[in-house]
């Protein structure tokens, strides 16, 4: 029997829901059958300690009727893994031998050249987004200001109100339409998806050019539409797409192959560039090249080496430099280089702090953690509601429009009902509106709303003491907090950093006012500084990043003195938040059912062994296999990797059920498909593997391989034979059947594996482990106790 504490999930499957497409996930547990065996208590072994795997056509296969969307205990089988292990097959070794050291040097040079391109293009995209938003927003807010100023005298305030709604709704309508109807994967910031990619999960369509176009247009319209969003998060995704595109020298979407950089057409090379692209995105967004490198490191790249780090840093530097040059010129100060990132925190005058303040920073970290946990909890519930009820495209667009209209209504109501007047000139606001204030005064609330959220964050950081009233800031905080929860997860491209920073800056400013009140004489009291710490606490409490976020914020403020307070705050915010729930990105990743492997193996898993985790019997191939057999296996099974074994001896049969064969290598479904597609059969093309053409076939087909159904094989060809030896990976990683789960996990995580073959003492294949076999173990609280649970893998 399994040594696991098995948890009965069966109650979850009872609920039936309406039949609408997308609402439910209908599941047929084809290859997660081990789990279902256990659930029903029919856990039996075909041989000694090994698990039984039920195949799709088995009569005792358990059909799980309908599973409700938004279930956190599921892994989706639609997410395949990336293969970060280099397939050192004969073809590759031949290529390296014939081309020599100069080829390796040239490849290395190209890597640097590509990094330059990635940095420059990511920065150009960031500049295009920024300048478009600046220009259109200035038309929007100046028009609104003129209308408000005129109508306040003529009593026609309804006109600017509806005008504001129109200015919000129209861009958001365009953006959400693009996302809902053209490319849904462009929704949100894209950070969870990039995180998955770096972790080794292939999220469909994530690095396509169409996704990039929709993302760029989407985020521009969302910010212009006044939603509680920022443009920084999507820059990370954009950088990743740019990197994936440039490094491959082709675009499959536009069917254009530039015939360059062909050697980089494999998962692990592409992954390295994507980490560089994500880092360049962070660098462009926050002017934080070091933060960018650390982001890629923290968020996934477990496979890291010194030269890659250096290259990524170079790309990030290029990105921030390019952005700086262009934006400085745009703002009329060419050569000054004062715009290192899209988000500019501005210079803090007073960054000194006293020991007395450290407990205050700790307290603020706790508040940030609590508020972050609350944000994530409500957003989780809302996201589940959306998955179950707002899944139709038109409904998603409608919801985005409603949120846009509500944002304008909230802003307008605050300006109308909160009488917070300040003398003109104290605050460098671009569109001051007078509303009901006296001559020479302007509405402080109007100033916050009549600008982009980035500008509002800057105002809260730098407005002189006394610029805001306690009540107005508190009301603003409550409303903006709710709006940002509602907005995250809408069908629009949007970043979370800015709304989190803005809400945090608002309550941080309130803390600052309190400190001003109690320590009015102290020189170190500055409400702007507390706004910064509050912003960091809020953001840290929501996203739970520590290392990279601290460095990003230090770089964005351009000041090292506040490094310690920022670090303390972020750490405490993470600890407090983690006590209640997961970070927002991880929560959304779980909702998507992505088999993400965390940094460490799940606790309490040392007593789980390979034999319990693996699948068996394993579907294998022989070195020389007939075409018909390959076609039949690929059609009937959905697996992507197959061990290659010697034909077993009669003595290898035990109980007549399991065929053990000596392990010889591993072959992927994609490799088999390319072999069949180009008809590289022993009978028809004798020396195909010596001409170097086969590698070209594989590289040309990467990354979108045809399906087995798209490969046409005649009846005669079914009897031909294929030699798998030159193609297969002859020395993939393996583990012994008595290896513990943490050991297997570390191997998988550290090397970015896709398949791990389990062998016995005689090097015979007894099982296979994939990412999903490991990702489905999760530590969960059950009746007040932490225990290891097994998730279910769904067909889709
Ligand atoms: P991926 O989807 O990660 O690219 P894959 O499609 O080969 O890899 P999974 O979808 O992760 O495999 O596999 C689902 C289940 O099938 C897992 O429990 C795994 O152990 C099992 N499995 C994978 N390959 C084989 C195989 N060749 N023979 C038998 N079982 C397998």
PDB file of C-alpha atoms and ligand atoms in Angstrom, residues 31 34 55 79-81 615 617-619 638-643 754-755 768-770 772-773, ligand 1:
ATOM      1  CA  UNK A  31      -3.572   9.116 -17.275  1.00  0.00           C
ATOM      2  CA  UNK A  34      -3.053   6.177 -10.236  1.00  0.00           C
ATOM      3  CA  UNK A  55      -5.101   3.122 -19.660  1.00  0.00           C
ATOM      4  CA  UNK A  79       0.253  22.154 -19.744  1.00  0.00           C
ATOM      5  CA  UNK A  80       3.192  20.315 -21.178  1.00  0.00           C
ATOM      6  CA  UNK A  81       6.736  20.655 -19.983  1.00  0.00           C
ATOM      7  CA  UNK A 615       3.987   5.412 -13.665  1.00  0.00           C
ATOM      8  CA  UNK A 617       4.231  -0.162 -16.897  1.00  0.00           C
ATOM      9  CA  UNK A 618       6.036   2.214 -19.193  1.00  0.00           C
ATOM     10  CA  UNK A 619       5.285   2.586 -22.879  1.00  0.00           C
ATOM     11  CA  UNK A 638      -0.712  11.123 -25.247  1.00  0.00           C
ATOM     12  CA  UNK A 639       2.721  10.800 -23.640  1.00  0.00           C
ATOM     13  CA  UNK A 640       5.533  12.944 -24.905  1.00  0.00           C
ATOM     14  CA  UNK A 641       8.519  10.837 -23.903  1.00  0.00           C
ATOM     15  CA  UNK A 642       9.331   7.175 -24.367  1.00  0.00           C
ATOM     16  CA  UNK A 643      12.268   5.220 -23.021  1.00  0.00           C
ATOM     17  CA  UNK A 754      10.840  16.674 -18.482  1.00  0.00           C
ATOM     18  CA  UNK A 755      11.068  12.909 -18.036  1.00  0.00           C
ATOM     19  CA  UNK A 768       8.795   6.928 -15.552  1.00  0.00           C
ATOM     20  CA  UNK A 769       8.305  10.164 -13.647  1.00  0.00           C
ATOM     21  CA  UNK A 770       7.193  13.463 -15.170  1.00  0.00           C
ATOM     22  CA  UNK A 772       3.003  16.277 -13.080  1.00  0.00           C
ATOM     23  CA  UNK A 773       3.813  13.228 -10.960  1.00  0.00           C
TER      24      UNK A 773
HETATM   25  P1  LIG B   1       4.658  16.656 -20.505  1.00  0.00           P
HETATM   26  O1  LIG B   1       3.148  16.719 -20.659  1.00  0.00           O
HETATM   27  O2  LIG B   1       5.107  17.163 -19.196  1.00  0.00           O
HETATM   28  O3  LIG B   1       5.358  17.213 -21.640  1.00  0.00           O
HETATM   29  P2  LIG B   1       4.301  13.842 -20.941  1.00  0.00           P
HETATM   30  O4  LIG B   1       3.151  14.221 -21.817  1.00  0.00           O
HETATM   31  O5  LIG B   1       5.268  12.857 -21.492  1.00  0.00           O
HETATM   32  O6  LIG B   1       5.076  15.085 -20.451  1.00  0.00           O
HETATM   33  P3  LIG B   1       2.690  13.798 -18.654  1.00  0.00           P
HETATM   34  O7  LIG B   1       1.574  14.456 -19.372  1.00  0.00           O
HETATM   35  O8  LIG B   1       3.377  14.589 -17.607  1.00  0.00           O
HETATM   36  O9  LIG B   1       3.774  13.239 -19.642  1.00  0.00           O
HETATM   37  O10 LIG B   1       2.287  12.390 -18.092  1.00  0.00           O
HETATM   38  C1  LIG B   1       1.090  12.101 -17.459  1.00  0.00           C
HETATM   39  C2  LIG B   1       1.247  10.756 -16.774  1.00  0.00           C
HETATM   40  O11 LIG B   1       1.703   9.766 -17.713  1.00  0.00           O
HETATM   41  C3  LIG B   1       2.288  10.806 -15.706  1.00  0.00           C
HETATM   42  O12 LIG B   1       1.797  10.129 -14.577  1.00  0.00           O
HETATM   43  C4  LIG B   1       3.478  10.083 -16.285  1.00  0.00           C
HETATM   44  O13 LIG B   1       4.233   9.412 -15.301  1.00  0.00           O
HETATM   45  C5  LIG B   1       2.852   9.117 -17.243  1.00  0.00           C
HETATM   46  N1  LIG B   1       3.727   8.795 -18.390  1.00  0.00           N
HETATM   47  C6  LIG B   1       4.446   9.661 -19.115  1.00  0.00           C
HETATM   48  N2  LIG B   1       5.130   9.029 -20.100  1.00  0.00           N
HETATM   49  C7  LIG B   1       4.821   7.726 -19.977  1.00  0.00           C
HETATM   50  C8  LIG B   1       5.198   6.548 -20.692  1.00  0.00           C
HETATM   51  N3  LIG B   1       6.020   6.599 -21.714  1.00  0.00           N
HETATM   52  N4  LIG B   1       4.661   5.384 -20.275  1.00  0.00           N
HETATM   53  C9  LIG B   1       3.824   5.316 -19.236  1.00  0.00           C
HETATM   54  N5  LIG B   1       3.432   6.368 -18.527  1.00  0.00           N
HETATM   55  C10 LIG B   1       3.912   7.559 -18.875  1.00  0.00           C
END
